[in-house]
């Protein structure tokens, strides 16, 4: 399993053992990649230890420039290269909590700013931080984990999350054009309902009632990320890969 042999990846938001970030890290490492894992708490060191010598964990708050720079430095100091960035951090963290769930008319500016910082600012700062190394190498893959929320649909009371994920698509498309001549691709994977530790009960119920009858797994999303992160996906950039199991397809459901 050597599809990513000699490659080095940074994966953010990888602290949860049952989350998408850790599933991505496992997938890449299993294919020969060396990975720098980022999270806001010390549990990231346990995740790195689970992978082994091919992984290193870094505790960093990615809403500040210093945190993003620390992850890039860790990759360059340890392995002297950085080929792949997976922007997975967002929505919630063990140190800063969840995005506010308020209607726009009742949403405070502070809560709005905090939510956008967790999902959109983190991706901006990480993407900006990795571009110089990737440009110097003439190669890079930036894959952000978005959502069908904000990309193809929305929910009331979640304007912060919806706006952040929609902004992630715009950021990725603009960046894709800026670096397309440098051998760097920039794409988004947009999961639907996901069976992670942070999934809420109403989401699991909605997924069970939908066309596939279940939520997607972190491993299924990791497979999508792995495809876009590989060198063979060189002609795919500025794209959004929706991975929702078909939940967004029907006009009505169930069929009568």
Coordinates of N, CA, C and O in Angstrom, one line a residue, residues 12-13 20-21 86-92 99 112 115-123 143-155 158-173 187-192 198 203 221 239-240:
X12 N -5.8 18.6 9.7 CA -6.3 19.4 10.9 C -7.6 18.8 11.4 O -8.3 18.0 10.7
X13 N -7.9 19.1 12.7 CA -9.1 18.6 13.3 C -9.1 17.1 13.4 O -10.2 16.4 13.1
X20 N -13.8 12.4 11.1 CA -13.3 12.3 9.7 C -11.8 12.6 9.7 O -11.1 11.9 8.9
X21 N -11.3 13.5 10.5 CA -9.9 13.8 10.4 C -9.0 12.6 10.7 O -8.1 12.4 10.0
X86 N -5.1 18.7 4.4 CA -6.5 18.4 4.6 C -7.1 19.3 5.6 O -6.7 19.1 6.8
X87 N -7.9 20.2 5.2 CA -8.6 21.1 6.1 C -9.8 20.5 6.6 O -10.9 20.5 6.0
X88 N -9.8 19.9 7.9 CA -10.9 19.3 8.4 C -11.4 20.0 9.7 O -12.6 19.7 10.1
X89 N -10.6 20.8 10.3 CA -11.0 21.5 11.5 C -12.3 22.4 11.3 O -12.4 23.0 10.2
X90 N -13.2 22.4 12.2 CA -14.3 23.2 12.1 C -15.5 22.8 12.9 O -15.5 21.6 13.4
X91 N -16.5 23.6 13.1 CA -17.8 23.4 13.7 C -17.7 23.3 15.2 O -18.3 24.1 16.0
X92 N -16.8 22.4 15.7 CA -16.7 22.3 17.2 C -15.2 21.8 17.5 O -14.5 21.3 16.7
X99 N -20.6 25.6 17.4 CA -21.1 26.8 16.8 C -22.5 27.1 17.5 O -23.2 26.2 17.9
X112 N -21.2 34.7 15.8 CA -21.0 34.6 14.4 C -19.6 34.5 14.1 O -19.1 33.7 13.3
X115 N -17.8 31.2 15.1 CA -18.1 30.1 14.3 C -17.4 30.2 13.0 O -16.9 29.2 12.5
X116 N -17.4 31.3 12.3 CA -16.6 31.5 11.1 C -15.2 31.3 11.3 O -14.5 30.7 10.4
X117 N -14.6 31.7 12.4 CA -13.2 31.5 12.7 C -12.9 30.0 12.8 O -11.8 29.6 12.2
X118 N -13.7 29.2 13.4 CA -13.4 27.8 13.6 C -13.4 27.0 12.3 O -12.6 26.1 12.1
X119 N -14.2 27.4 11.4 CA -14.3 26.6 10.1 C -13.6 27.3 8.9 O -12.9 26.7 8.2
X120 N -13.9 28.6 8.8 CA -13.4 29.3 7.6 C -12.0 29.9 7.8 O -11.1 29.8 6.9
X121 N -11.8 30.6 8.9 CA -10.5 31.2 9.1 C -9.4 30.1 9.3 O -8.3 30.3 8.8
X122 N -9.7 29.0 9.9 CA -8.7 28.0 10.0 C -8.3 27.5 8.7 O -7.1 27.3 8.4
X123 N -9.2 27.3 7.8 CA -8.9 26.8 6.4 C -8.1 27.8 5.7 O -7.2 27.5 4.9
X143 N -7.1 19.8 0.2 CA -8.5 19.3 0.2 C -9.2 19.7 1.5 O -8.7 19.5 2.6
X144 N -10.3 20.4 1.3 CA -11.0 20.9 2.5 C -12.3 20.0 2.7 O -13.0 19.7 1.7
X145 N -12.6 19.7 3.9 CA -13.8 19.0 4.2 C -14.9 20.0 4.5 O -14.9 20.7 5.5
X146 N -15.8 20.1 3.5 CA -16.9 21.0 3.6 C -18.2 20.3 4.1 O -18.1 19.5 5.1
X147 N -19.3 20.6 3.5 CA -20.6 20.0 3.9 C -21.6 20.2 2.8 O -21.5 21.2 2.1
X148 N -22.6 19.3 2.8 CA -23.7 19.7 1.9 C -24.4 20.9 2.4 O -25.0 21.7 1.6
X149 N -24.4 21.1 3.7 CA -24.9 22.4 4.3 C -24.1 23.5 3.8 O -22.9 23.5 4.0
X150 N -24.7 24.5 3.2 CA -24.0 25.6 2.7 C -23.5 25.5 1.3 O -23.3 26.4 0.6
X151 N -23.5 24.2 0.8 CA -23.1 23.9 -0.6 C -24.3 23.7 -1.4 O -24.4 24.2 -2.5
X152 N -25.2 22.8 -0.9 CA -26.4 22.5 -1.7 C -27.7 22.7 -0.9 O -28.8 22.7 -1.4
X153 N -27.6 22.9 0.4 CA -28.8 23.1 1.3 C -28.4 23.9 2.5 O -27.3 24.4 2.6
X154 N -29.4 24.0 3.4 CA -29.2 24.8 4.6 C -30.3 24.4 5.6 O -31.2 23.6 5.3
X155 N -30.0 24.8 6.9 CA -31.0 24.6 8.0 C -31.2 25.8 8.7 O -30.3 26.6 9.0
X158 N -28.9 27.7 11.8 CA -27.4 27.3 11.6 C -26.8 28.2 10.5 O -26.1 27.7 9.7
X159 N -27.1 29.5 10.6 CA -26.5 30.4 9.6 C -25.0 30.5 9.7 O -24.3 30.7 8.7
X160 N -24.5 30.3 10.9 CA -23.0 30.4 11.1 C -22.3 29.3 10.3 O -21.4 29.5 9.5
X161 N -22.8 28.1 10.6 CA -22.1 26.9 10.0 C -22.4 26.9 8.5 O -21.5 26.6 7.7
X162 N -23.6 27.2 8.1 CA -23.9 27.3 6.7 C -23.1 28.3 5.9 O -22.5 28.0 4.8
X163 N -22.9 29.5 6.5 CA -22.1 30.5 5.8 C -20.6 30.1 5.8 O -19.9 30.4 4.8
X164 N -20.1 29.5 6.9 CA -18.7 29.1 6.9 C -18.4 28.0 5.8 O -17.4 28.1 5.1
X165 N -19.3 27.0 5.7 CA -19.1 26.0 4.7 C -19.2 26.5 3.3 O -18.5 26.1 2.4
X166 N -20.2 27.4 3.1 CA -20.3 28.0 1.8 C -19.1 28.9 1.4 O -18.6 28.8 0.3
X167 N -18.6 29.6 2.4 CA -17.4 30.4 2.2 C -16.2 29.5 1.9 O -15.3 29.9 1.2
X168 N -16.1 28.3 2.5 CA -15.0 27.4 2.2 C -15.0 27.0 0.7 O -13.9 26.9 0.1
X169 N -16.1 26.9 0.1 CA -16.2 26.6 -1.3 C -15.6 27.7 -2.1 O -14.8 27.6 -3.1
X170 N -16.0 29.0 -1.8 CA -15.5 30.1 -2.5 C -14.1 30.3 -2.3 O -13.3 30.6 -3.3
X171 N -13.6 30.2 -1.1 CA -12.1 30.3 -0.8 C -11.4 29.2 -1.7 O -10.3 29.6 -2.3
X172 N -11.9 28.0 -1.7 CA -11.1 27.0 -2.5 C -11.1 27.2 -4.0 O -10.1 27.0 -4.6
X173 N -12.2 27.7 -4.5 CA -12.2 28.0 -5.9 C -11.3 29.1 -6.3 O -10.6 29.1 -7.4
X187 N -9.5 21.5 -3.7 CA -10.8 20.9 -3.9 C -11.5 20.8 -2.5 O -10.9 20.9 -1.5
X188 N -12.8 20.5 -2.6 CA -13.7 20.3 -1.4 C -14.4 19.0 -1.5 O -15.0 18.7 -2.6
X189 N -14.4 18.3 -0.4 CA -15.3 17.1 -0.2 C -16.5 17.6 0.7 O -16.2 18.1 1.7
X190 N -17.7 17.4 0.2 CA -18.9 17.9 0.9 C -19.7 16.7 1.4 O -20.5 16.1 0.7
X191 N -19.4 16.2 2.7 CA -20.2 15.1 3.2 C -21.6 15.5 3.5 O -21.9 16.7 3.8
X192 N -22.5 14.5 3.6 CA -23.9 14.7 4.1 C -23.9 14.3 5.5 O -22.9 14.6 6.3
X198 N -19.7 13.3 16.8 CA -20.3 14.6 17.0 C -21.7 14.6 16.3 O -22.4 15.7 16.4
X203 N -29.9 14.2 13.4 CA -29.2 13.9 12.1 C -29.2 12.4 11.8 O -29.4 12.0 10.6
X221 N -15.8 9.0 3.7 CA -15.3 10.4 3.4 C -13.8 10.4 3.2 O -13.3 11.1 2.3
X239 N -13.1 21.9 -7.5 CA -14.3 21.1 -7.6 C -14.9 20.8 -6.2 O -14.2 20.9 -5.2
X240 N -16.2 20.5 -6.2 CA -16.8 20.1 -4.9 C -17.4 18.7 -5.2 O -18.2 18.5 -6.0

